[in-house]
Amino acid sequence: MILLASKSSGRLATLRAAGVEPLVRASSVDEEAVLHELAQRRRTTGLATPSAAEQVQALARAKALDVAASTDPQDAEVIVGCDSMLEIDGRVVGKPVNAADARERWRTMSGSTGTLHTGHFLVRAVDGAIAEGVSSATIRFGSPSQTEIDAYIASGEPLGCAGAFTIDGLGGAFIEGIDGDPHGVVGISLPLLRRLLADLGVRWTDLWAPPVGKGTD
């Protein structure tokens, strides 16, 4: 069994639709502190500002390790941490802080393209072995009217999503296309997760519940 270190309903729904029923335990990580520490480390070593991929990976790592520290190996075999951010117009953004922020995001995104990065960090509970990777997909945004944008923001959905949009909810009608894994855009890439689990000795099909092929006559 895997333990999802996230309270994201999209990630949980994606796993359940794929036949995996994980345990769920949200982390208590201070995300701003993690990103601040990452930026500080880069500055002290003379390196450039952390990329979007590096930021989501740092957050995914922090979440997974935080939850792994309090997880009994008998409860879950692998802890999975994830985090997502949108890179657009030279900026890296997470969830909007309020409705005004979401509205400003959509002014930038409408008719444009961006890249949604989702970091994945896995910890094997019994020995602390890790596997990690980033899923990135290009998003082609539509050009909704101001009335549509206002209605979407009023729904509350974009306020809880990286980049202020979804593809698996109300926001799907405003997305023209995706180049890359759509599951990663929702928040957890199934093909990447399958490969990372394999690196830790966990076979994806063993996680299916109920067992496939054992129906009744």
Coordinates of C-alpha atoms in Angstrom, one line a residue:
M1 CA 0.0 0.0 0.0
I2 CA 1.1 3.5 -0.7
L3 CA 0.6 6.6 1.5
L4 CA -0.2 9.9 -0.3
A5 CA 1.3 12.8 1.6
S6 CA -1.2 15.3 0.2
K7 CA -4.7 16.5 0.8
S8 CA -5.3 17.1 -2.9
S9 CA -8.6 15.7 -4.0
G10 CA -7.4 15.7 -7.6
R11 CA -4.4 13.4 -6.8
L12 CA -6.6 11.1 -4.7
A13 CA -9.3 10.9 -7.4
T14 CA -6.6 10.2 -10.1
L15 CA -5.2 7.3 -8.0
R16 CA -8.6 5.9 -7.3
A17 CA -9.6 6.0 -10.9
A18 CA -6.4 4.0 -11.7
G19 CA -7.4 1.3 -9.3
V20 CA -5.1 2.4 -6.4
E21 CA -6.6 3.2 -3.0
P22 CA -3.9 4.9 -0.9
L23 CA -3.8 6.0 2.6
V24 CA -3.8 9.8 2.9
R25 CA -1.9 11.9 5.4
A26 CA -1.2 15.6 4.6
S27 CA 2.1 17.0 5.7
S28 CA 2.6 20.0 7.9
V29 CA 5.5 21.4 5.9
D30 CA 5.9 25.2 5.7
E31 CA 6.1 25.5 1.9
E32 CA 7.4 29.1 1.9
A33 CA 10.1 28.2 4.3
V34 CA 11.2 25.3 2.1
L35 CA 11.4 27.5 -1.0
H36 CA 13.2 30.2 1.0
E37 CA 15.8 27.7 2.2
L38 CA 16.3 26.4 -1.3
A39 CA 16.8 29.9 -2.7
Q40 CA 19.3 30.7 0.1
R41 CA 21.3 27.6 -0.6
R42 CA 21.5 28.5 -4.3
R43 CA 22.6 32.0 -3.5
T44 CA 25.4 30.9 -1.1
T45 CA 26.8 28.6 -3.7
G46 CA 26.6 31.2 -6.5
L47 CA 24.1 29.3 -8.5
A48 CA 21.1 30.7 -10.4
T49 CA 17.6 31.1 -9.0
P50 CA 15.9 27.6 -8.6
S51 CA 14.0 26.5 -11.6
A52 CA 10.3 25.6 -11.4
A53 CA 11.2 21.9 -11.6
E54 CA 13.7 22.3 -8.7
Q55 CA 11.1 24.1 -6.6
V56 CA 8.3 21.5 -7.0
Q57 CA 10.8 18.8 -6.4
A58 CA 12.0 20.4 -3.2
L59 CA 8.5 20.7 -2.0
A60 CA 7.6 17.1 -2.9
R61 CA 10.7 15.9 -1.1
A62 CA 9.9 17.9 2.1
K63 CA 6.3 16.7 2.2
A64 CA 7.2 13.0 1.7
L65 CA 10.0 13.1 4.2
D66 CA 7.8 14.9 6.7
V67 CA 5.1 12.3 6.6
A68 CA 7.6 9.4 6.3
A69 CA 9.1 10.4 9.6
S70 CA 5.9 9.6 11.5
T71 CA 4.8 6.5 9.4
D72 CA 5.1 3.0 10.6
P73 CA 6.4 0.7 7.9
Q74 CA 3.6 -1.7 8.7
D75 CA 1.1 1.0 7.7
A76 CA 2.4 1.8 4.2
E77 CA 5.2 0.5 2.0
V78 CA 5.9 3.8 0.2
I79 CA 5.2 7.4 1.0
V80 CA 4.5 9.6 -2.1
G81 CA 4.9 13.4 -2.0
C82 CA 3.9 15.7 -4.8
D83 CA 3.8 19.4 -5.6
S84 CA 2.8 21.4 -8.7
M85 CA 3.6 24.8 -10.1
L86 CA 2.8 26.7 -13.3
E87 CA 5.6 28.4 -15.3
I88 CA 4.3 31.1 -17.6
D89 CA 5.5 34.4 -19.0
G90 CA 8.8 34.0 -17.2
R91 CA 7.1 33.5 -13.8
V92 CA 6.7 30.5 -11.5
V93 CA 3.3 30.5 -9.7
G94 CA 1.5 28.1 -7.3
K95 CA -2.0 28.5 -5.9
P96 CA -3.4 32.1 -6.1
V97 CA -3.6 33.8 -2.8
N98 CA -7.1 35.3 -3.4
A99 CA -9.7 36.0 -6.1
A100 CA -7.9 39.1 -7.3
D101 CA -4.7 37.1 -7.8
A102 CA -6.6 34.4 -9.7
R103 CA -8.2 37.0 -11.9
E104 CA -4.8 38.5 -12.7
R105 CA -3.4 35.0 -13.5
W106 CA -6.1 34.5 -16.1
R107 CA -5.4 37.8 -17.7
T108 CA -1.9 36.5 -18.3
M109 CA -2.9 32.9 -19.2
S110 CA -5.7 33.6 -21.6
G111 CA -4.7 32.8 -25.2
S112 CA -1.2 31.8 -24.0
T113 CA 0.8 28.7 -23.2
G114 CA 2.5 27.6 -20.0
T115 CA 4.2 24.6 -18.5
L116 CA 2.8 22.8 -15.5
H117 CA 5.5 21.0 -13.5
T118 CA 4.7 18.4 -10.9
G119 CA 7.4 17.0 -8.6
H120 CA 7.3 13.5 -7.3
F121 CA 9.3 12.2 -4.3
L122 CA 8.9 8.6 -3.0
V123 CA 10.3 7.2 0.2
R124 CA 10.3 3.4 1.0
A125 CA 9.2 3.2 4.6
V126 CA 11.2 0.2 5.7
D127 CA 14.7 1.6 4.8
G128 CA 14.3 5.2 3.6
A129 CA 15.3 4.4 0.0
I130 CA 14.1 7.2 -2.4
A131 CA 13.0 7.7 -6.0
E132 CA 12.1 11.0 -7.6
G133 CA 11.2 12.7 -10.8
V134 CA 9.4 15.7 -12.4
S135 CA 6.5 15.5 -14.8
S136 CA 6.1 18.6 -17.1
A137 CA 3.4 19.3 -19.6
T138 CA 2.7 22.3 -21.9
I139 CA -0.8 23.8 -21.4
R140 CA -2.5 25.7 -24.2
F141 CA -5.0 28.1 -22.6
G142 CA -8.2 29.2 -24.3
S143 CA -9.5 32.8 -24.3
P144 CA -12.6 32.8 -22.0
S145 CA -14.6 36.0 -21.8
Q146 CA -14.3 38.2 -18.7
T147 CA -17.8 37.0 -17.7
E148 CA -16.6 33.4 -17.9
I149 CA -13.5 34.2 -15.9
D150 CA -15.5 36.0 -13.2
A151 CA -17.9 33.0 -13.0
Y152 CA -15.0 30.6 -12.8
I153 CA -13.3 32.5 -10.0
A154 CA -16.7 32.9 -8.2
S155 CA -17.0 29.1 -8.2
G156 CA -13.9 28.9 -5.9
E157 CA -12.3 26.1 -7.9
P158 CA -9.2 28.0 -9.1
L159 CA -8.3 29.2 -5.6
G160 CA -7.2 25.8 -4.6
C161 CA -5.2 24.9 -7.7
A162 CA -1.6 25.5 -8.9
G163 CA -1.9 28.0 -11.7
A164 CA -5.5 28.8 -10.9
F165 CA -7.0 26.2 -13.2
T166 CA -8.0 22.6 -13.5
I167 CA -8.4 20.2 -16.4
D168 CA -10.6 17.7 -14.5
G169 CA -13.2 20.2 -13.3
L170 CA -14.9 23.4 -14.3
G171 CA -11.7 24.8 -15.7
G172 CA -11.4 22.0 -18.3
A173 CA -13.6 24.0 -20.8
F174 CA -11.0 26.8 -20.8
I175 CA -8.0 24.5 -21.8
E176 CA -7.5 24.1 -25.6
G177 CA -4.9 21.3 -25.3
I178 CA -2.1 19.7 -23.4
D179 CA 1.3 18.4 -24.7
G180 CA 2.4 15.9 -22.1
D181 CA 0.9 13.6 -19.4
P182 CA -2.6 15.0 -18.4
H183 CA -2.4 13.2 -15.1
G184 CA 0.6 15.2 -14.2
V185 CA -1.4 18.4 -14.8
V186 CA -4.0 17.1 -12.3
G187 CA -1.2 16.7 -9.8
I188 CA 0.3 13.2 -10.1
S189 CA 1.7 11.5 -13.2
L190 CA 0.6 7.9 -13.3
P191 CA 3.3 6.7 -15.8
L192 CA 6.1 8.4 -13.8
L193 CA 4.7 7.1 -10.5
R194 CA 4.7 3.6 -11.9
R195 CA 8.3 3.8 -13.0
L196 CA 9.4 5.3 -9.7
L197 CA 7.6 2.6 -7.7
A198 CA 9.3 0.0 -9.8
D199 CA 12.7 1.5 -8.9
L200 CA 11.7 0.8 -5.2
G201 CA 10.6 -2.7 -5.9
V202 CA 6.9 -2.1 -6.0
R203 CA 4.9 -3.5 -8.9
W204 CA 2.1 -1.1 -10.0
T205 CA -0.4 -3.8 -10.7
D206 CA 0.0 -5.2 -7.2
L207 CA -1.5 -1.9 -6.0
W208 CA -4.8 -2.4 -7.8
A209 CA -7.8 -2.9 -5.5
P210 CA -9.8 -4.9 -5.7
P211 CA -7.5 -7.4 -7.5
V212 CA -8.1 -7.3 -11.3
G213 CA -9.3 -10.5 -12.8
K214 CA -10.9 -11.9 -9.7
G215 CA -14.6 -11.3 -10.5
T216 CA -17.5 -13.5 -9.7
D217 CA -19.0 -16.0 -12.1

